[in-house]
PDB file of C-alpha atoms in Angstrom:
ATOM      1  CA  ASP M   1      40.188-135.367  33.987  1.00 52.00           C
ATOM      2  CA  ALA M   2      43.845-134.784  34.001  1.00 56.00           C
ATOM      3  CA  GLY M   3      45.504-134.756  30.573  1.00 89.00           C
ATOM      4  CA  ILE M   4      47.714-137.746  30.536  1.00 95.00           C
ATOM      5  CA  THR M   5      49.066-139.401  27.417  1.00 96.00           C
ATOM      6  CA  GLN M   6      51.329-142.149  26.930  1.00 98.00           C
ATOM      7  CA  SER M   7      53.374-143.160  24.081  1.00 97.00           C
ATOM      8  CA  PRO M   8      53.639-145.606  22.211  1.00 97.00           C
ATOM      9  CA  ARG M   9      50.217-147.230  22.861  1.00 97.00           C
ATOM     10  CA  HIS M  10      51.527-150.635  21.728  1.00 97.00           C
ATOM     11  CA  LYS M  11      54.984-151.792  21.181  1.00 97.00           C
ATOM     12  CA  VAL M  12      56.604-155.288  20.129  1.00 97.00           C
ATOM     13  CA  THR M  13      60.307-155.647  20.741  1.00 97.00           C
ATOM     14  CA  GLU M  14      62.768-158.328  20.925  1.00 97.00           C
ATOM     15  CA  THR M  15      64.627-159.721  24.278  1.00 97.00           C
ATOM     16  CA  GLY M  16      67.776-157.611  24.788  1.00 97.00           C
ATOM     17  CA  THR M  17      66.610-154.405  23.170  1.00 96.00           C
ATOM     18  CA  PRO M  18      66.281-151.107  25.009  1.00 96.00           C
ATOM     19  CA  VAL M  19      62.793-149.757  25.349  1.00 97.00           C
ATOM     20  CA  THR M  20      61.634-146.306  26.347  1.00 98.00           C
ATOM     21  CA  LEU M  21      58.130-145.401  27.192  1.00 98.00           C
ATOM     22  CA  ARG M  22      57.005-141.798  27.666  1.00 98.00           C
ATOM     23  CA  CYS M  23      54.320-140.292  29.782  1.00 98.00           C
ATOM     24  CA  HIS M  24      53.217-136.537  29.455  1.00 97.00           C
ATOM     25  CA  GLN M  25      50.862-134.551  31.823  1.00 96.00           C
ATOM     26  CA  THR M  26      49.490-131.148  31.314  1.00 95.00           C
ATOM     27  CA  GLU M  27      48.223-130.701  34.934  1.00 91.00           C
ATOM     28  CA  ASN M  28      51.543-129.478  36.328  1.00 92.00           C
ATOM     29  CA  HIS M  29      51.205-132.432  38.798  1.00 92.00           C
ATOM     30  CA  ARG M  30      54.235-132.839  41.086  1.00 91.00           C
ATOM     31  CA  TYR M  31      54.091-136.583  41.605  1.00 92.00           C
ATOM     32  CA  MET M  32      54.142-139.084  38.636  1.00 94.00           C
ATOM     33  CA  TYR M  33      54.175-142.888  38.860  1.00 95.00           C
ATOM     34  CA  TRP M  34      54.857-145.807  36.400  1.00 97.00           C
ATOM     35  CA  TYR M  35      52.888-149.223  37.172  1.00 97.00           C
ATOM     36  CA  ARG M  36      52.770-152.250  35.439  1.00 97.00           C
ATOM     37  CA  GLN M  37      49.499-154.522  35.237  1.00 95.00           C
ATOM     38  CA  ASP M  38      49.760-158.243  34.955  1.00 93.00           C
ATOM     39  CA  PRO M  39      46.852-160.892  35.391  1.00 86.00           C
ATOM     40  CA  GLY M  40      46.283-161.726  39.086  1.00 84.00           C
ATOM     41  CA  HIS M  41      48.535-158.878  40.342  1.00 87.00           C
ATOM     42  CA  GLY M  42      46.544-155.948  39.743  1.00 88.00           C
ATOM     43  CA  LEU M  43      48.586-152.612  39.493  1.00 93.00           C
ATOM     44  CA  ARG M  44      52.250-152.743  40.851  1.00 94.00           C
ATOM     45  CA  LEU M  45      54.423-149.611  41.344  1.00 94.00           C
ATOM     46  CA  ILE M  46      57.771-149.561  39.466  1.00 96.00           C
ATOM     47  CA  HIS M  47      59.047-146.141  40.074  1.00 96.00           C
ATOM     48  CA  TYR M  48      57.852-142.774  41.116  1.00 94.00           C
ATOM     49  CA  SER M  49      58.940-139.170  40.807  1.00 94.00           C
ATOM     50  CA  TYR M  50      58.189-136.537  43.442  1.00 91.00           C
ATOM     51  CA  GLY M  51      59.670-133.536  41.491  1.00 91.00           C
ATOM     52  CA  VAL M  52      61.994-132.679  38.479  1.00 94.00           C
ATOM     53  CA  LYS M  53      65.079-135.205  38.884  1.00 92.00           C
ATOM     54  CA  ASP M  54      63.613-136.661  42.078  1.00 93.00           C
ATOM     55  CA  THR M  55      62.649-140.321  41.642  1.00 95.00           C
ATOM     56  CA  ASP M  56      62.720-143.336  43.899  1.00 93.00           C
ATOM     57  CA  LYS M  57      61.976-147.219  43.554  1.00 94.00           C
ATOM     58  CA  GLY M  58      58.701-148.801  43.857  1.00 92.00           C
ATOM     59  CA  GLU M  59      57.719-152.248  44.405  1.00 90.00           C
ATOM     60  CA  VAL M  60      58.791-153.845  41.326  1.00 94.00           C
ATOM     61  CA  SER M  61      61.787-151.727  40.137  1.00 95.00           C
ATOM     62  CA  ASP M  62      64.347-154.364  39.053  1.00 96.00           C
ATOM     63  CA  GLY M  63      65.287-154.008  35.255  1.00 96.00           C
ATOM     64  CA  TYR M  64      63.768-150.506  35.054  1.00 97.00           C
ATOM     65  CA  SER M  65      65.024-147.094  35.077  1.00 97.00           C
ATOM     66  CA  VAL M  66      63.224-143.553  35.104  1.00 97.00           C
ATOM     67  CA  SER M  67      64.012-139.971  34.281  1.00 97.00           C
ATOM     68  CA  ARG M  68      62.260-136.683  34.744  1.00 97.00           C
ATOM     69  CA  SER M  69      63.651-133.759  33.327  1.00 96.00           C
ATOM     70  CA  LYS M  70      60.581-131.692  33.108  1.00 96.00           C
ATOM     71  CA  THR M  71      57.555-131.614  35.194  1.00 95.00           C
ATOM     72  CA  GLU M  72      55.294-132.810  32.543  1.00 96.00           C
ATOM     73  CA  ASP M  73      57.325-135.741  31.326  1.00 97.00           C
ATOM     74  CA  PHE M  74      58.271-139.132  32.895  1.00 98.00           C
ATOM     75  CA  LEU M  75      60.153-141.647  31.016  1.00 98.00           C
ATOM     76  CA  LEU M  76      60.480-145.282  31.869  1.00 98.00           C
ATOM     77  CA  THR M  77      63.417-147.248  30.417  1.00 98.00           C
ATOM     78  CA  LEU M  78      64.028-150.894  30.057  1.00 97.00           C
ATOM     79  CA  GLU M  79      67.539-151.159  29.475  1.00 93.00           C
ATOM     80  CA  SER M  80      67.590-154.598  28.050  1.00 96.00           C
ATOM     81  CA  ALA M  81      63.872-155.928  27.540  1.00 97.00           C
ATOM     82  CA  THR M  82      63.222-159.526  28.819  1.00 97.00           C
ATOM     83  CA  SER M  83      59.908-161.741  28.210  1.00 97.00           C
ATOM     84  CA  SER M  84      59.014-161.093  31.962  1.00 96.00           C
ATOM     85  CA  GLN M  85      58.468-157.380  31.130  1.00 97.00           C
ATOM     86  CA  THR M  86      55.713-158.185  28.705  1.00 97.00           C
ATOM     87  CA  SER M  87      52.790-156.278  30.457  1.00 97.00           C
ATOM     88  CA  VAL M  88      50.638-153.232  30.282  1.00 97.00           C
ATOM     89  CA  TYR M  89      52.305-150.141  31.673  1.00 98.00           C
ATOM     90  CA  PHE M  90      50.337-147.197  33.038  1.00 97.00           C
ATOM     91  CA  CYS M  91      51.502-143.777  33.932  1.00 97.00           C
ATOM     92  CA  ALA M  92      49.628-141.817  36.848  1.00 95.00           C
ATOM     93  CA  SER M  93      50.006-138.338  38.132  1.00 93.00           C
ATOM     94  CA  THR M  94      48.825-136.557  41.329  1.00 90.00           C
ATOM     95  CA  SER M  95      49.140-133.232  42.662  1.00 83.00           C
ATOM     96  CA  GLY M  96      50.098-134.945  46.109  1.00 72.00           C
ATOM     97  CA  ARG M  97      48.488-132.338  48.228  1.00 60.00           C
ATOM     98  CA  ALA M  98      48.178-134.726  51.392  1.00 56.00           C
ATOM     99  CA  GLY M  99      48.003-138.460  52.036  1.00 56.00           C
ATOM    100  CA  ALA M 100      46.635-140.849  49.303  1.00 61.00           C
ATOM    101  CA  ASP M 101      45.527-138.382  46.867  1.00 70.00           C
ATOM    102  CA  THR M 102      43.611-139.356  43.771  1.00 83.00           C
ATOM    103  CA  GLN M 103      45.964-140.734  40.869  1.00 89.00           C
ATOM    104  CA  TYR M 104      45.114-139.903  37.377  1.00 91.00           C
ATOM    105  CA  PHE M 105      46.146-142.391  35.047  1.00 95.00           C
ATOM    106  CA  GLY M 106      47.051-142.601  31.389  1.00 96.00           C
ATOM    107  CA  PRO M 107      45.466-144.943  28.815  1.00 96.00           C
ATOM    108  CA  GLY M 108      48.355-147.573  29.122  1.00 97.00           C
ATOM    109  CA  THR M 109      51.048-149.007  26.928  1.00 97.00           C
ATOM    110  CA  ARG M 110      50.816-152.623  25.943  1.00 97.00           C
ATOM    111  CA  LEU M 111      54.507-153.941  25.696  1.00 98.00           C
ATOM    112  CA  THR M 112      55.132-157.210  24.184  1.00 97.00           C
ATOM    113  CA  VAL M 113      58.815-158.644  24.479  1.00 97.00           C
ATOM    114  CA  LEU M 114      59.434-161.640  22.308  1.00 96.00           C
TER     115      LEU M 114
ATOM    116  CA  ASP O   1      53.309-160.557  49.203  1.00 68.00           C
ATOM    117  CA  GLN O   2      49.799-159.073  48.299  1.00 79.00           C
ATOM    118  CA  GLN O   3      48.567-156.908  50.837  1.00 91.00           C
ATOM    119  CA  VAL O   4      45.486-156.161  49.114  1.00 94.00           C
ATOM    120  CA  LYS O   5      43.324-159.093  47.853  1.00 95.00           C
ATOM    121  CA  GLN O   6      40.208-159.145  45.661  1.00 96.00           C
ATOM    122  CA  ASN O   7      39.069-162.968  45.984  1.00 91.00           C
ATOM    123  CA  SER O   8      36.420-162.636  43.456  1.00 95.00           C
ATOM    124  CA  PRO O   9      37.697-162.182  39.949  1.00 94.00           C
ATOM    125  CA  SER O  10      34.229-161.695  38.565  1.00 97.00           C
ATOM    126  CA  LEU O  11      30.773-160.743  39.750  1.00 97.00           C
ATOM    127  CA  SER O  12      27.676-160.825  37.534  1.00 98.00           C
ATOM    128  CA  VAL O  13      24.605-158.775  38.507  1.00 98.00           C
ATOM    129  CA  GLN O  14      21.331-157.960  37.136  1.00 98.00           C
ATOM    130  CA  GLU O  15      20.362-154.238  36.213  1.00 98.00           C
ATOM    131  CA  GLY O  16      18.798-152.435  38.998  1.00 97.00           C
ATOM    132  CA  ARG O  17      20.082-154.841  41.522  1.00 98.00           C
ATOM    133  CA  ILE O  18      22.973-154.291  44.261  1.00 98.00           C
ATOM    134  CA  SER O  19      26.416-155.012  43.144  1.00 98.00           C
ATOM    135  CA  ILE O  20      28.898-155.692  46.253  1.00 98.00           C
ATOM    136  CA  LEU O  21      32.492-155.888  45.494  1.00 98.00           C
ATOM    137  CA  ASN O  22      34.838-156.898  48.398  1.00 98.00           C
ATOM    138  CA  CYS O  23      38.443-156.370  49.325  1.00 97.00           C
ATOM    139  CA  ASP O  24      40.686-157.582  52.070  1.00 97.00           C
ATOM    140  CA  TYR O  25      43.905-156.327  53.080  1.00 96.00           C
ATOM    141  CA  THR O  26      46.771-157.450  55.481  1.00 95.00           C
ATOM    142  CA  ASN O  27      48.400-154.220  56.660  1.00 92.00           C
ATOM    143  CA  SER O  28      46.705-152.492  59.435  1.00 91.00           C
ATOM    144  CA  MET O  29      48.951-149.330  58.909  1.00 90.00           C
ATOM    145  CA  PHE O  30      46.874-148.499  55.875  1.00 92.00           C
ATOM    146  CA  ASP O  31      45.483-144.928  56.330  1.00 88.00           C
ATOM    147  CA  TYR O  32      43.513-144.611  52.920  1.00 91.00           C
ATOM    148  CA  PHE O  33      41.618-146.923  50.640  1.00 94.00           C
ATOM    149  CA  LEU O  34      40.503-146.137  47.102  1.00 94.00           C
ATOM    150  CA  TRP O  35      38.353-147.818  44.433  1.00 96.00           C
ATOM    151  CA  TYR O  36      39.177-147.410  40.634  1.00 96.00           C
ATOM    152  CA  LYS O  37      37.114-148.514  37.840  1.00 97.00           C
ATOM    153  CA  LYS O  38      38.717-149.512  34.534  1.00 96.00           C
ATOM    154  CA  TYR O  39      37.101-150.017  31.108  1.00 96.00           C
ATOM    155  CA  PRO O  40      38.822-152.101  28.421  1.00 92.00           C
ATOM    156  CA  ALA O  41      41.911-150.264  26.711  1.00 90.00           C
ATOM    157  CA  GLU O  42      41.738-147.248  29.018  1.00 93.00           C
ATOM    158  CA  GLY O  43      43.436-146.407  32.384  1.00 95.00           C
ATOM    159  CA  PRO O  44      41.852-146.720  35.747  1.00 95.00           C
ATOM    160  CA  THR O  45      39.823-143.832  36.904  1.00 95.00           C
ATOM    161  CA  PHE O  46      39.098-142.725  40.451  1.00 93.00           C
ATOM    162  CA  LEU O  47      35.714-143.789  41.789  1.00 95.00           C
ATOM    163  CA  ILE O  48      35.608-143.200  45.578  1.00 95.00           C
ATOM    164  CA  SER O  49      37.862-143.379  48.642  1.00 93.00           C
ATOM    165  CA  ILE O  50      37.750-143.691  52.518  1.00 94.00           C
ATOM    166  CA  SER O  51      40.105-142.907  55.214  1.00 91.00           C
ATOM    167  CA  SER O  52      40.779-145.191  57.999  1.00 92.00           C
ATOM    168  CA  ILE O  53      39.151-142.770  60.442  1.00 93.00           C
ATOM    169  CA  LYS O  54      35.686-143.442  58.931  1.00 94.00           C
ATOM    170  CA  ASP O  55      33.730-146.463  58.404  1.00 95.00           C
ATOM    171  CA  LYS O  56      31.601-145.511  55.437  1.00 97.00           C
ATOM    172  CA  ASN O  57      31.672-142.970  52.481  1.00 96.00           C
ATOM    173  CA  GLU O  58      28.800-142.384  50.156  1.00 96.00           C
ATOM    174  CA  ASP O  59      28.888-140.837  46.804  1.00 95.00           C
ATOM    175  CA  GLY O  60      25.624-141.127  44.790  1.00 97.00           C
ATOM    176  CA  ARG O  61      25.067-144.817  43.810  1.00 98.00           C
ATOM    177  CA  PHE O  62      28.559-145.895  45.225  1.00 98.00           C
ATOM    178  CA  THR O  63      28.960-146.406  48.964  1.00 98.00           C
ATOM    179  CA  VAL O  64      32.108-147.878  50.396  1.00 98.00           C
ATOM    180  CA  PHE O  65      32.380-149.383  53.844  1.00 98.00           C
ATOM    181  CA  LEU O  66      35.335-150.212  56.039  1.00 97.00           C
ATOM    182  CA  ASN O  67      35.824-152.808  58.687  1.00 96.00           C
ATOM    183  CA  LYS O  68      39.006-152.165  60.316  1.00 95.00           C
ATOM    184  CA  SER O  69      38.835-154.930  62.881  1.00 95.00           C
ATOM    185  CA  ALA O  70      38.226-157.569  59.812  1.00 96.00           C
ATOM    186  CA  LYS O  71      40.736-155.663  57.457  1.00 96.00           C
ATOM    187  CA  HIS O  72      37.881-155.536  54.984  1.00 97.00           C
ATOM    188  CA  LEU O  73      36.254-153.149  52.724  1.00 96.00           C
ATOM    189  CA  SER O  74      33.392-153.262  50.301  1.00 98.00           C
ATOM    190  CA  LEU O  75      32.026-151.258  47.393  1.00 98.00           C
ATOM    191  CA  HIS O  76      28.279-151.063  47.144  1.00 98.00           C
ATOM    192  CA  ILE O  77      26.700-149.967  43.697  1.00 98.00           C
ATOM    193  CA  VAL O  78      23.042-149.381  44.046  1.00 98.00           C
ATOM    194  CA  PRO O  79      21.162-149.662  41.637  1.00 98.00           C
ATOM    195  CA  SER O  80      23.662-151.151  39.179  1.00 98.00           C
ATOM    196  CA  GLN O  81      23.685-150.051  35.748  1.00 98.00           C
ATOM    197  CA  PRO O  82      24.998-151.770  32.405  1.00 97.00           C
ATOM    198  CA  GLY O  83      27.520-148.796  32.284  1.00 97.00           C
ATOM    199  CA  ASP O  84      28.921-150.030  35.528  1.00 98.00           C
ATOM    200  CA  SER O  85      30.418-152.976  33.764  1.00 98.00           C
ATOM    201  CA  ALA O  86      34.111-152.670  34.182  1.00 98.00           C
ATOM    202  CA  VAL O  87      36.947-154.102  36.287  1.00 97.00           C
ATOM    203  CA  TYR O  88      37.156-152.515  39.757  1.00 98.00           C
ATOM    204  CA  PHE O  89      40.368-152.252  41.688  1.00 96.00           C
ATOM    205  CA  CYS O  90      40.700-151.641  45.281  1.00 96.00           C
ATOM    206  CA  ALA O  91      43.686-149.949  46.846  1.00 94.00           C
ATOM    207  CA  GLY O  92      45.189-149.364  50.192  1.00 93.00           C
ATOM    208  CA  GLY O  93      48.207-147.545  51.497  1.00 89.00           C
ATOM    209  CA  TRP O  94      49.279-144.377  53.739  1.00 83.00           C
ATOM    210  CA  ASN O  95      50.597-142.284  50.880  1.00 78.00           C
ATOM    211  CA  ASN O  96      50.440-142.073  47.118  1.00 74.00           C
ATOM    212  CA  ASN O  97      53.883-143.509  46.889  1.00 77.00           C
ATOM    213  CA  ASP O  98      53.070-146.785  48.235  1.00 81.00           C
ATOM    214  CA  MET O  99      49.521-147.748  47.348  1.00 87.00           C
ATOM    215  CA  ARG O 100      48.879-151.300  46.998  1.00 91.00           C
ATOM    216  CA  PHE O 101      46.338-152.618  44.603  1.00 93.00           C
ATOM    217  CA  GLY O 102      44.200-155.554  44.409  1.00 95.00           C
ATOM    218  CA  ALA O 103      44.035-157.897  41.262  1.00 94.00           C
ATOM    219  CA  GLY O 104      40.540-156.575  40.368  1.00 96.00           C
ATOM    220  CA  THR O 105      37.172-157.712  40.085  1.00 97.00           C
ATOM    221  CA  ARG O 106      35.310-157.724  36.759  1.00 97.00           C
ATOM    222  CA  LEU O 107      31.765-156.778  37.146  1.00 98.00           C
ATOM    223  CA  THR O 108      29.117-157.571  34.589  1.00 98.00           C
ATOM    224  CA  VAL O 109      25.740-155.847  34.902  1.00 98.00           C
ATOM    225  CA  LYS O 110      23.216-157.640  32.673  1.00 97.00           C
ATOM    226  CA  PRO O 111      20.276-155.616  31.134  1.00 93.00           C
TER     227      PRO O 111
END
């Protein structure tokens, strides 16, 4: 299994506050992803990165920003959290050798915005 | 716009019997399909995949079938074991950066 960790694992915050979630991988994978999981929707891609400082938007990117200053770290920031961003957030990574390569997921971060 | 749908939120099966999990998709351009398994409080883990040029892929107790004309795929688990109890997600896409996931099916295998 790829070594992917997420921090924090749980967070409760208030509407309007900034929140940053961290993803750390030790596999030297080029590609990293942030997803959110909500009931009835499965996993939806927020943003992804295809290299250091190279990022792009996913399906549900509004209200989120990301940064990747090192291969191993991918940060997800909610500039001003809203209740609709209450969700479970998963980070994933892959070497991206070809096509749809297996993605290795972190354990998730449960975020509650009050 | 859910391009991948898992219409059964849950499935209960007796140990030793076959589990069949179904998935439908709408985008005929998808090249790859994957199944992930998820236990509570953990991230999804890869189970099995199939490319659009095949109609079947087998890995031990797990077999995925792809019917492109029907835009349907299914995951067969034979024989089912209690440790298979988890949420199963199917996903389809043409590259890692645009995979679309279904909402998941919770499988319960009863001893």
